[in-house]
mmCIF file of C-alpha atoms and ligand atoms in Angstrom:
data_model
loop_
_atom_site.group_PDB
_atom_site.id
_atom_site.type_symbol
_atom_site.label_atom_id
_atom_site.label_comp_id
_atom_site.label_asym_id
_atom_site.label_seq_id
_atom_site.Cartn_x
_atom_site.Cartn_y
_atom_site.Cartn_z
ATOM 1 C CA MET T 1 -7.446 49.088 116.025
ATOM 2 C CA LYS T 2 -5.072 46.662 114.332
ATOM 3 C CA PRO T 3 -2.278 48.294 112.327
ATOM 4 C CA THR T 4 -2.861 47.542 108.642
ATOM 5 C CA VAL T 5 -0.848 44.942 106.781
ATOM 6 C CA LEU T 6 -0.560 44.676 103.011
ATOM 7 C CA GLN T 7 -3.624 42.875 101.661
ATOM 8 C CA ASP T 8 -2.344 41.339 98.415
ATOM 9 C CA THR T 9 0.777 39.757 99.836
ATOM 10 C CA PRO T 10 1.052 35.995 100.449
ATOM 11 C CA ALA T 11 0.455 34.878 104.028
ATOM 12 C CA LEU T 12 4.094 33.992 104.184
ATOM 13 C CA ALA T 13 7.089 34.020 101.903
ATOM 14 C CA ILE T 14 10.390 32.462 102.848
ATOM 15 C CA ASP T 15 13.233 33.151 100.480
ATOM 16 C CA ASN T 16 16.362 31.045 100.624
ATOM 17 C CA ILE T 17 16.736 30.968 104.399
ATOM 18 C CA THR T 18 19.455 29.158 106.254
ATOM 19 C CA LYS T 19 19.609 28.759 110.019
ATOM 20 C CA GLU T 20 22.740 27.584 111.731
ATOM 21 C CA TYR T 21 22.972 26.795 115.424
ATOM 22 C CA CYS T 22 26.130 26.529 117.412
ATOM 23 C CA GLN T 23 26.107 23.497 119.704
ATOM 24 C CA TRP T 24 28.707 23.033 122.431
ATOM 25 C CA GLN T 25 29.822 19.440 122.768
ATOM 26 C CA ARG T 26 30.921 18.163 126.162
ATOM 27 C CA SER T 27 32.050 14.631 126.902
ATOM 28 C CA GLY T 28 30.583 12.742 129.859
ATOM 29 C CA ASN T 29 34.052 11.693 131.136
ATOM 30 C CA ALA T 30 34.916 12.945 134.622
ATOM 31 C CA ARG T 31 38.527 13.522 133.501
ATOM 32 C CA ASP T 32 37.296 16.028 130.866
ATOM 33 C CA ILE T 33 35.607 18.252 133.443
ATOM 34 C CA ILE T 34 38.095 21.144 133.066
ATOM 35 C CA LYS T 35 38.271 20.828 129.278
ATOM 36 C CA ASN T 36 34.464 20.818 129.125
ATOM 37 C CA MET T 37 34.369 24.080 131.064
ATOM 38 C CA ILE T 38 37.181 25.938 129.326
ATOM 39 C CA HIS T 39 37.256 24.548 125.797
ATOM 40 C CA PRO T 40 34.029 22.765 124.953
ATOM 41 C CA GLU T 41 34.037 21.548 121.382
ATOM 42 C CA LYS T 42 31.955 23.659 119.025
ATOM 43 C CA ARG T 43 29.699 22.101 116.407
ATOM 44 C CA VAL T 44 27.689 24.063 113.856
ATOM 45 C CA VAL T 45 24.344 22.491 112.979
ATOM 46 C CA THR T 46 22.562 23.627 109.826
ATOM 47 C CA ALA T 47 18.931 23.330 110.907
ATOM 48 C CA LEU T 48 17.573 24.977 107.739
ATOM 49 C CA ASP T 49 19.458 24.840 104.494
ATOM 50 C CA ARG T 50 18.376 27.384 101.837
ATOM 51 C CA ILE T 51 14.643 26.920 102.219
ATOM 52 C CA SER T 52 12.139 28.775 100.055
ATOM 53 C CA LEU T 53 8.399 28.506 100.575
ATOM 54 C CA GLN T 54 5.234 30.504 99.908
ATOM 55 C CA VAL T 55 1.836 30.062 101.527
ATOM 56 C CA LYS T 56 -1.231 31.882 100.190
ATOM 57 C CA LYS T 57 -3.803 33.506 102.440
ATOM 58 C CA GLY T 58 -6.502 31.031 103.451
ATOM 59 C CA GLU T 59 -4.365 27.906 102.869
ATOM 60 C CA PHE T 60 -4.170 25.069 105.410
ATOM 61 C CA VAL T 61 -0.647 23.677 105.190
ATOM 62 C CA ALA T 62 0.855 20.699 106.987
ATOM 63 C CA TYR T 63 4.551 21.082 107.717
ATOM 64 C CA ALA T 64 6.073 17.734 108.571
ATOM 65 C CA GLY T 65 9.389 15.946 108.851
ATOM 66 C CA ALA T 66 11.283 13.496 111.041
ATOM 67 C CA ASN T 67 12.662 14.514 114.462
ATOM 68 C CA GLY T 68 15.258 17.247 114.113
ATOM 69 C CA ALA T 69 14.280 18.040 110.504
ATOM 70 C CA GLY T 70 13.867 21.769 111.235
ATOM 71 C CA LYS T 71 10.103 22.296 111.713
ATOM 72 C CA SER T 72 10.169 24.163 115.029
ATOM 73 C CA THR T 73 13.098 26.251 113.855
ATOM 74 C CA THR T 74 11.024 27.371 110.846
ATOM 75 C CA ILE T 75 8.030 28.275 113.041
ATOM 76 C CA LYS T 76 10.298 30.207 115.424
ATOM 77 C CA ILE T 77 11.735 32.181 112.517
ATOM 78 C CA LEU T 78 8.281 32.851 111.067
ATOM 79 C CA SER T 79 7.029 34.145 114.387
ATOM 80 C CA GLY T 80 10.059 36.353 114.978
ATOM 81 C CA ILE T 81 11.474 34.373 117.928
ATOM 82 C CA LEU T 82 14.650 33.546 115.972
ATOM 83 C CA MET T 83 16.435 35.259 113.116
ATOM 84 C CA PRO T 84 17.662 33.298 110.098
ATOM 85 C CA THR T 85 21.412 33.202 109.562
ATOM 86 C CA GLU T 86 20.770 34.071 105.912
ATOM 87 C CA GLY T 87 17.802 34.765 103.653
ATOM 88 C CA THR T 88 14.614 36.778 103.987
ATOM 89 C CA VAL T 89 11.243 36.080 105.536
ATOM 90 C CA SER T 90 7.998 37.933 105.098
ATOM 91 C CA VAL T 91 4.852 37.125 107.086
ATOM 92 C CA LEU T 92 1.722 39.033 106.008
ATOM 93 C CA GLY T 93 4.108 41.452 104.346
ATOM 94 C CA LEU T 94 6.028 42.105 107.571
ATOM 95 C CA ASN T 95 9.522 41.139 108.647
ATOM 96 C CA PRO T 96 8.945 38.913 111.709
ATOM 97 C CA ALA T 97 12.211 39.790 113.474
ATOM 98 C CA ARG T 98 11.952 43.548 112.870
ATOM 99 C CA ASP T 99 8.156 44.041 113.098
ATOM 100 C CA ARG T 100 7.476 41.421 115.766
ATOM 101 C CA ILE T 101 5.104 43.482 117.907
ATOM 102 C CA GLN T 102 3.040 44.615 114.931
ATOM 103 C CA LEU T 103 3.012 41.065 113.544
ATOM 104 C CA MET T 104 1.839 39.501 116.812
ATOM 105 C CA ARG T 105 -1.464 41.390 116.421
ATOM 106 C CA HIS T 106 -2.135 39.443 113.212
ATOM 107 C CA ILE T 107 -0.810 35.983 113.983
ATOM 108 C CA GLY T 108 -1.137 33.325 116.663
ATOM 109 C CA VAL T 109 1.544 30.819 117.632
ATOM 110 C CA LEU T 110 1.160 27.620 119.620
ATOM 111 C CA PHE T 111 3.975 25.370 120.756
ATOM 112 C CA GLY T 112 2.037 22.302 121.878
ATOM 113 C CA GLN T 113 4.541 21.495 124.620
ATOM 114 C CA ARG T 114 4.320 24.968 126.205
ATOM 115 C CA THR T 115 1.484 27.009 127.592
ATOM 116 C CA GLU T 116 0.730 30.720 127.543
ATOM 117 C CA LEU T 117 -1.853 30.320 130.310
ATOM 118 C CA TRP T 118 -1.188 31.658 133.776
ATOM 119 C CA TRP T 119 -0.439 28.547 135.749
ATOM 120 C CA ASP T 120 -1.906 29.642 139.110
ATOM 121 C CA HIS T 121 -5.014 31.371 137.808
ATOM 122 C CA PRO T 122 -8.300 30.273 136.297
ATOM 123 C CA VAL T 123 -8.252 30.015 132.507
ATOM 124 C CA ILE T 124 -10.637 32.961 132.114
ATOM 125 C CA SER T 125 -8.158 35.258 133.934
ATOM 126 C CA SER T 126 -5.522 34.546 131.274
ATOM 127 C CA PHE T 127 -8.092 35.355 128.595
ATOM 128 C CA GLU T 128 -9.070 38.619 130.314
ATOM 129 C CA TRP T 129 -5.430 39.528 130.838
ATOM 130 C CA LYS T 130 -4.864 39.089 127.097
ATOM 131 C CA LYS T 131 -7.872 41.304 126.340
ATOM 132 C CA GLN T 132 -6.438 44.118 128.483
ATOM 133 C CA VAL T 133 -2.831 43.864 127.369
ATOM 134 C CA TRP T 134 -3.663 43.428 123.702
ATOM 135 C CA ASN T 135 -6.392 46.041 123.821
ATOM 136 C CA ILE T 136 -8.905 43.705 122.184
ATOM 137 C CA PRO T 137 -12.216 45.526 121.634
ATOM 138 C CA ASP T 138 -15.062 44.274 123.864
ATOM 139 C CA SER T 139 -17.206 43.115 120.958
ATOM 140 C CA THR T 140 -14.342 41.145 119.322
ATOM 141 C CA PHE T 141 -13.376 39.567 122.637
ATOM 142 C CA ARG T 142 -16.955 38.584 123.485
ATOM 143 C CA LYS T 143 -17.624 37.172 119.995
ATOM 144 C CA ASN T 144 -14.395 35.128 119.981
ATOM 145 C CA LEU T 145 -14.818 33.956 123.559
ATOM 146 C CA ASP T 146 -18.347 32.705 122.810
ATOM 147 C CA MET T 147 -17.112 30.997 119.647
ATOM 148 C CA VAL T 148 -14.185 29.157 121.274
ATOM 149 C CA THR T 149 -16.177 28.285 124.409
ATOM 150 C CA ASP T 150 -18.817 26.669 122.257
ATOM 151 C CA LEU T 151 -16.641 24.953 119.644
ATOM 152 C CA LEU T 152 -13.862 23.848 121.989
ATOM 153 C CA ASP T 153 -16.216 22.892 124.792
ATOM 154 C CA LEU T 154 -14.582 25.171 127.352
ATOM 155 C CA SER T 155 -17.502 26.100 129.621
ATOM 156 C CA ASP T 156 -16.493 23.523 132.252
ATOM 157 C CA ILE T 157 -12.873 24.625 132.471
ATOM 158 C CA LEU T 158 -12.964 28.433 132.211
ATOM 159 C CA LYS T 159 -12.920 28.779 136.003
ATOM 160 C CA THR T 160 -10.336 26.029 136.586
ATOM 161 C CA PHE T 161 -6.687 26.798 137.396
ATOM 162 C CA ALA T 162 -4.465 26.099 134.392
ATOM 163 C CA ARG T 163 -2.238 23.842 136.504
ATOM 164 C CA GLU T 164 -5.230 21.621 137.248
ATOM 165 C CA LEU T 165 -6.091 20.969 133.600
ATOM 166 C CA SER T 166 -5.387 17.733 131.784
ATOM 167 C CA LEU T 167 -3.126 17.938 128.728
ATOM 168 C CA GLY T 168 -6.063 17.900 126.307
ATOM 169 C CA GLN T 169 -7.978 20.558 128.272
ATOM 170 C CA ARG T 170 -4.859 22.726 128.449
ATOM 171 C CA MET T 171 -4.303 22.430 124.720
ATOM 172 C CA ARG T 172 -7.903 23.484 124.015
ATOM 173 C CA ALA T 173 -7.568 26.462 126.354
ATOM 174 C CA ASP T 174 -4.262 27.487 124.741
ATOM 175 C CA ILE T 175 -5.739 27.339 121.229
ATOM 176 C CA ALA T 176 -8.732 29.339 122.443
ATOM 177 C CA MET T 177 -6.470 32.031 123.899
ATOM 178 C CA LEU T 178 -4.532 32.193 120.650
ATOM 179 C CA LEU T 179 -7.693 33.068 118.728
ATOM 180 C CA LEU T 180 -9.082 35.807 120.988
ATOM 181 C CA HIS T 181 -7.593 38.618 118.892
ATOM 182 C CA SER T 182 -8.848 37.126 115.550
ATOM 183 C CA PRO T 183 -5.435 36.306 114.041
ATOM 184 C CA GLU T 184 -5.309 35.990 110.241
ATOM 185 C CA LEU T 185 -2.542 33.391 110.346
ATOM 186 C CA ILE T 186 -1.824 30.749 112.974
ATOM 187 C CA PHE T 187 1.217 28.521 113.463
ATOM 188 C CA LEU T 188 0.514 25.397 115.458
ATOM 189 C CA ASP T 189 3.413 23.199 116.508
ATOM 190 C CA GLU T 190 1.920 19.775 117.357
ATOM 191 C CA PRO T 191 -1.581 20.860 118.437
ATOM 192 C CA THR T 192 -2.849 17.258 118.634
ATOM 193 C CA LEU T 193 0.045 15.959 120.738
ATOM 194 C CA GLY T 194 -1.239 13.721 123.538
ATOM 195 C CA LEU T 195 -4.933 14.229 122.756
ATOM 196 C CA ASP T 196 -7.321 11.278 123.010
ATOM 197 C CA VAL T 197 -9.227 10.190 119.888
ATOM 198 C CA LEU T 198 -12.299 12.280 120.666
ATOM 199 C CA ALA T 199 -10.384 15.405 121.675
ATOM 200 C CA LYS T 200 -8.280 15.045 118.527
ATOM 201 C CA GLN T 201 -11.340 14.834 116.292
ATOM 202 C CA GLN T 202 -12.832 17.864 118.003
ATOM 203 C CA MET T 203 -9.602 19.847 117.542
ATOM 204 C CA ILE T 204 -9.312 18.863 113.867
ATOM 205 C CA ARG T 205 -12.961 19.787 113.180
ATOM 206 C CA PHE T 206 -12.431 23.101 114.921
ATOM 207 C CA LEU T 207 -9.281 24.005 112.974
ATOM 208 C CA LYS T 208 -10.918 23.089 109.668
ATOM 209 C CA LYS T 209 -13.919 25.214 110.548
ATOM 210 C CA ILE T 210 -11.953 28.360 111.361
ATOM 211 C CA ASN T 211 -9.879 27.874 108.211
ATOM 212 C CA LEU T 212 -13.002 27.485 106.081
ATOM 213 C CA GLU T 213 -15.292 30.029 107.691
ATOM 214 C CA SER T 214 -12.930 32.719 108.974
ATOM 215 C CA LYS T 215 -10.393 32.152 106.162
ATOM 216 C CA THR T 216 -7.655 31.893 108.789
ATOM 217 C CA THR T 217 -4.406 30.666 107.239
ATOM 218 C CA VAL T 218 -3.137 27.657 109.185
ATOM 219 C CA VAL T 219 0.358 26.148 109.223
ATOM 220 C CA VAL T 220 0.469 23.065 111.400
ATOM 221 C CA THR T 221 3.211 20.603 112.312
ATOM 222 C CA SER T 222 2.612 17.109 113.618
ATOM 223 C CA HIS T 223 4.122 13.651 113.523
ATOM 224 C CA ASP T 224 0.663 12.187 113.041
ATOM 225 C CA MET T 225 0.258 11.943 109.280
ATOM 226 C CA ASP T 226 -3.364 10.785 109.479
ATOM 227 C CA ASP T 227 -4.240 13.925 111.446
ATOM 228 C CA LEU T 228 -2.411 16.068 108.938
ATOM 229 C CA GLU T 229 -4.148 14.447 105.988
ATOM 230 C CA GLU T 230 -7.509 15.013 107.635
ATOM 231 C CA MET T 231 -6.778 18.684 108.221
ATOM 232 C CA ALA T 232 -4.615 20.086 105.472
ATOM 233 C CA GLN T 233 -4.902 20.453 101.707
ATOM 234 C CA ARG T 234 -1.170 20.754 101.183
ATOM 235 C CA ILE T 235 1.795 19.045 102.799
ATOM 236 C CA VAL T 236 5.355 20.330 102.867
ATOM 237 C CA LEU T 237 7.908 17.762 103.997
ATOM 238 C CA ILE T 238 11.248 18.846 105.314
ATOM 239 C CA ASN T 239 14.265 16.576 105.485
ATOM 240 C CA LYS T 240 17.550 17.589 107.113
ATOM 241 C CA GLY T 241 16.702 21.266 106.764
ATOM 242 C CA ARG T 242 15.615 21.098 103.124
ATOM 243 C CA ILE T 243 12.212 20.967 101.513
ATOM 244 C CA ALA T 244 11.896 17.472 100.151
ATOM 245 C CA PHE T 245 8.257 17.503 99.059
ATOM 246 C CA ASP T 246 5.559 20.117 98.494
ATOM 247 C CA GLY T 247 2.172 19.047 97.156
ATOM 248 C CA ASN T 248 -1.068 17.324 98.126
ATOM 249 C CA PHE T 249 -1.428 13.977 99.867
ATOM 250 C CA ASP T 250 -2.257 11.998 96.724
ATOM 251 C CA GLU T 251 0.824 13.388 95.009
ATOM 252 C CA LEU T 252 2.793 12.333 98.080
ATOM 253 C CA ARG T 253 1.455 8.787 97.742
ATOM 254 C CA ASN T 254 2.533 8.808 94.094
ATOM 255 C CA VAL T 255 6.098 9.693 95.066
ATOM 256 C CA MET T 256 6.308 6.276 96.695
ATOM 257 C CA GLY T 257 4.693 4.538 93.693
ATOM 258 C CA GLY T 258 0.943 5.195 94.024
ATOM 259 C CA PHE T 259 0.428 2.267 96.375
ATOM 260 C CA TYR T 260 -3.053 1.021 97.108
ATOM 261 C CA ARG T 261 -4.250 -1.653 99.481
ATOM 262 C CA ILE T 262 -6.819 -4.343 98.727
ATOM 263 C CA VAL T 263 -8.431 -6.361 101.499
ATOM 264 C CA LEU T 264 -9.982 -9.680 100.450
ATOM 265 C CA THR T 265 -12.168 -11.951 102.545
ATOM 266 C CA THR T 266 -12.389 -15.548 101.338
ATOM 267 C CA ALA T 267 -15.030 -18.144 102.176
ATOM 268 C CA SER T 268 -12.396 -20.870 102.651
ATOM 269 C CA GLY T 269 -10.140 -18.661 104.798
ATOM 270 C CA GLU T 270 -7.267 -19.325 102.381
ATOM 271 C CA ALA T 271 -5.615 -16.484 100.485
ATOM 272 C CA PRO T 272 -5.935 -16.745 96.659
ATOM 273 C CA LEU T 273 -2.834 -18.526 95.435
ATOM 274 C CA SER T 274 -1.415 -16.110 92.930
ATOM 275 C CA LEU T 275 -2.342 -12.512 92.280
ATOM 276 C CA PRO T 276 0.353 -11.121 89.959
ATOM 277 C CA GLY T 277 1.431 -7.574 90.797
ATOM 278 C CA MET T 278 0.019 -7.766 94.320
ATOM 279 C CA ASN T 279 2.048 -8.345 97.471
ATOM 280 C CA LEU T 280 0.403 -10.115 100.400
ATOM 281 C CA ILE T 281 1.338 -8.010 103.426
ATOM 282 C CA LYS T 282 -1.037 -9.272 106.118
ATOM 283 C CA THR T 283 -3.309 -12.263 106.596
ATOM 284 C CA ASP T 284 -5.589 -12.892 109.551
ATOM 285 C CA SER T 285 -8.715 -15.058 110.064
ATOM 286 C CA GLY T 286 -9.575 -15.339 106.373
ATOM 287 C CA ILE T 287 -8.916 -11.627 105.694
ATOM 288 C CA HIS T 288 -5.948 -10.953 103.425
ATOM 289 C CA GLU T 289 -4.395 -7.554 102.748
ATOM 290 C CA TYR T 290 -2.371 -6.926 99.593
ATOM 291 C CA GLU T 291 -0.468 -3.932 98.343
ATOM 292 C CA PHE T 292 -0.233 -2.973 94.685
ATOM 293 C CA ASP T 293 1.065 -0.075 92.658
ATOM 294 C CA ARG T 294 -1.843 1.526 90.826
ATOM 295 C CA ASN T 295 0.551 2.962 88.236
ATOM 296 C CA VAL T 296 1.636 -0.587 87.285
ATOM 297 C CA LEU T 297 -1.553 -2.558 87.907
ATOM 298 C CA GLU T 298 -4.633 -0.469 87.130
ATOM 299 C CA ILE T 299 -7.750 -0.905 89.250
ATOM 300 C CA HIS T 300 -9.861 -2.420 86.433
ATOM 301 C CA LYS T 301 -7.137 -5.061 85.890
ATOM 302 C CA VAL T 302 -7.233 -5.855 89.608
ATOM 303 C CA MET T 303 -11.010 -6.352 89.390
ATOM 304 C CA ALA T 304 -10.575 -8.618 86.337
ATOM 305 C CA LEU T 305 -7.973 -10.660 88.210
ATOM 306 C CA LEU T 306 -10.265 -11.106 91.211
ATOM 307 C CA SER T 307 -13.175 -12.320 89.104
ATOM 308 C CA ASP T 308 -11.269 -15.601 88.604
ATOM 309 C CA PHE T 309 -11.560 -16.352 92.320
ATOM 310 C CA PRO T 310 -15.170 -17.240 93.257
ATOM 311 C CA GLN T 311 -14.111 -17.942 96.868
ATOM 312 C CA ILE T 312 -13.661 -14.171 97.425
ATOM 313 C CA ILE T 313 -16.722 -12.945 99.327
ATOM 314 C CA ASP T 314 -15.714 -9.372 100.118
ATOM 315 C CA VAL T 315 -13.352 -6.792 98.628
ATOM 316 C CA GLU T 316 -12.203 -3.419 99.927
ATOM 317 C CA ILE T 317 -9.788 -1.182 98.014
ATOM 318 C CA LYS T 318 -8.182 1.756 99.795
ATOM 319 C CA LYS T 319 -5.264 4.142 99.468
ATOM 320 C CA ALA T 320 -2.076 3.148 101.312
ATOM 321 C CA PRO T 321 -2.112 4.704 104.806
ATOM 322 C CA ILE T 322 -0.246 7.993 104.650
ATOM 323 C CA GLU T 323 1.696 6.978 107.804
ATOM 324 C CA ASP T 324 3.198 4.023 105.897
ATOM 325 C CA VAL T 325 3.976 6.118 102.825
ATOM 326 C CA VAL T 326 5.807 8.720 104.899
ATOM 327 C CA ALA T 327 7.606 6.098 107.019
ATOM 328 C CA ASN T 328 8.960 4.542 103.788
ATOM 329 C CA LEU T 329 9.958 7.960 102.538
ATOM 330 C CA TYR T 330 11.830 8.796 105.782
ATOM 331 C CA LEU T 331 13.569 5.423 105.535
ATOM 332 C CA SER T 332 14.654 6.076 101.947
ATOM 333 C CA TRP T 333 15.992 9.510 102.950
ATOM 334 C CA ARG T 334 17.902 8.012 105.864
ATOM 335 C CA GLU T 335 19.506 5.428 103.576
ATOM 336 C CA ASN T 336 20.618 8.064 101.028
HETATM 337 N N1 ATP S 401 18.405 26.142 120.480
HETATM 338 C C1 ATP S 401 19.110 25.292 119.748
HETATM 339 N N2 ATP S 401 20.459 25.270 119.847
HETATM 340 C C2 ATP S 401 21.193 24.423 119.103
HETATM 341 N N3 ATP S 401 20.690 23.565 118.205
HETATM 342 C C3 ATP S 401 19.348 23.542 118.047
HETATM 343 C C4 ATP S 401 18.498 24.394 118.821
HETATM 344 N N4 ATP S 401 17.217 24.153 118.450
HETATM 345 C C5 ATP S 401 17.252 23.186 117.513
HETATM 346 N N5 ATP S 401 18.528 22.817 117.272
HETATM 347 C C6 ATP S 401 18.992 21.806 116.275
HETATM 348 O O1 ATP S 401 18.410 22.145 115.019
HETATM 349 C C7 ATP S 401 17.943 20.987 114.334
HETATM 350 C C8 ATP S 401 16.453 21.168 113.999
HETATM 351 O O2 ATP S 401 15.723 21.205 115.210
HETATM 352 P P1 ATP S 401 14.156 21.518 115.253
HETATM 353 O O3 ATP S 401 13.772 21.643 116.687
HETATM 354 O O4 ATP S 401 13.836 22.645 114.348
HETATM 355 O O5 ATP S 401 13.570 20.172 114.613
HETATM 356 P P2 ATP S 401 12.070 19.622 114.557
HETATM 357 O O6 ATP S 401 11.834 19.239 113.135
HETATM 358 O O7 ATP S 401 11.126 20.603 115.154
HETATM 359 O O8 ATP S 401 12.197 18.316 115.432
HETATM 360 P P3 ATP S 401 11.127 17.536 116.384
HETATM 361 O O9 ATP S 401 10.151 16.856 115.467
HETATM 362 O O10 ATP S 401 11.994 16.542 117.077
HETATM 363 O O11 ATP S 401 10.487 18.547 117.290
HETATM 364 C C9 ATP S 401 18.237 19.804 115.245
HETATM 365 O O12 ATP S 401 19.442 19.210 114.802
HETATM 366 C C10 ATP S 401 18.443 20.426 116.630
HETATM 367 O O13 ATP S 401 19.413 19.709 117.369
#
């Protein structure tokens, strides 16, 4: 039996947390070898700087930011691996550092670069080991094993040694193991890292399904913004240890000016000479891609503009790729 957690609490609540790390600096000079050993220089890095965040039960939240922004540190604090230097954290109403063992029965954590599988044993042995150690009831284990085997296509690899799996197979097996005890909340640090297009789509479909059908709360980090947009309803962006954006993906696009793209194909192959308010960003074999700010140039005005150019034979209007929006945002943060 799982110990009970409070039902009406948010999935997680972070209140004003700061995390400082102490980093020892050593020079690479051979003449500093003694100094490096006895008096290495100390540097304090503020990985998280007074962060507050709430996630409701059943939400699917993307947690993103540039390298070193503080994502993994947050996940480690939320799962009780690290303690914040200051501030309070509550996950399903529990204190992750104090109630770690109780909490682990309700959550699942994946660090995409690491594996929980037993390296020199078939995958199924790791699963059965978890069942014994975690005391997972037979019926729950069987139901979850059938579900993950089917949805993550595991039947071919259950009897394979973990060390013989490809990266994508290993990731699927790790996610499967994470779900065997029916966690209510899962933290996934880069679950699509290194997956091929098909494996990625399968993983994304799977995560959306368990969020929708089992109401599992999901917090996922990734550097792939397209993946995140496909999966999550909400995106929280972290920059230098601070929350810099919290909203949905369309709101995020609006932060950078509500940019849209329009792709025009012309019969002559030439780009229309002047389209005020639109910037030509790419042109190739008679296909011309422009960017415009929908808040400045509304879509009906764009259509009116295009009607003056009979040589246009095809038009496609789309939102700016989220990767580009976020890249511009990171750049603007770096410059400030
Ligand atoms: N164990 C540690 N000891 C000292 N400093 C650390 C430690 N772990 C992380 N840091 C520092 O904390 C900051 C945030 O690191 P963190 O790993 O949380 O970033 P991240 O957003 O997950 O980055 P990435 O996208 O590159 O994985 C970085 O400046 C990093 O150097």
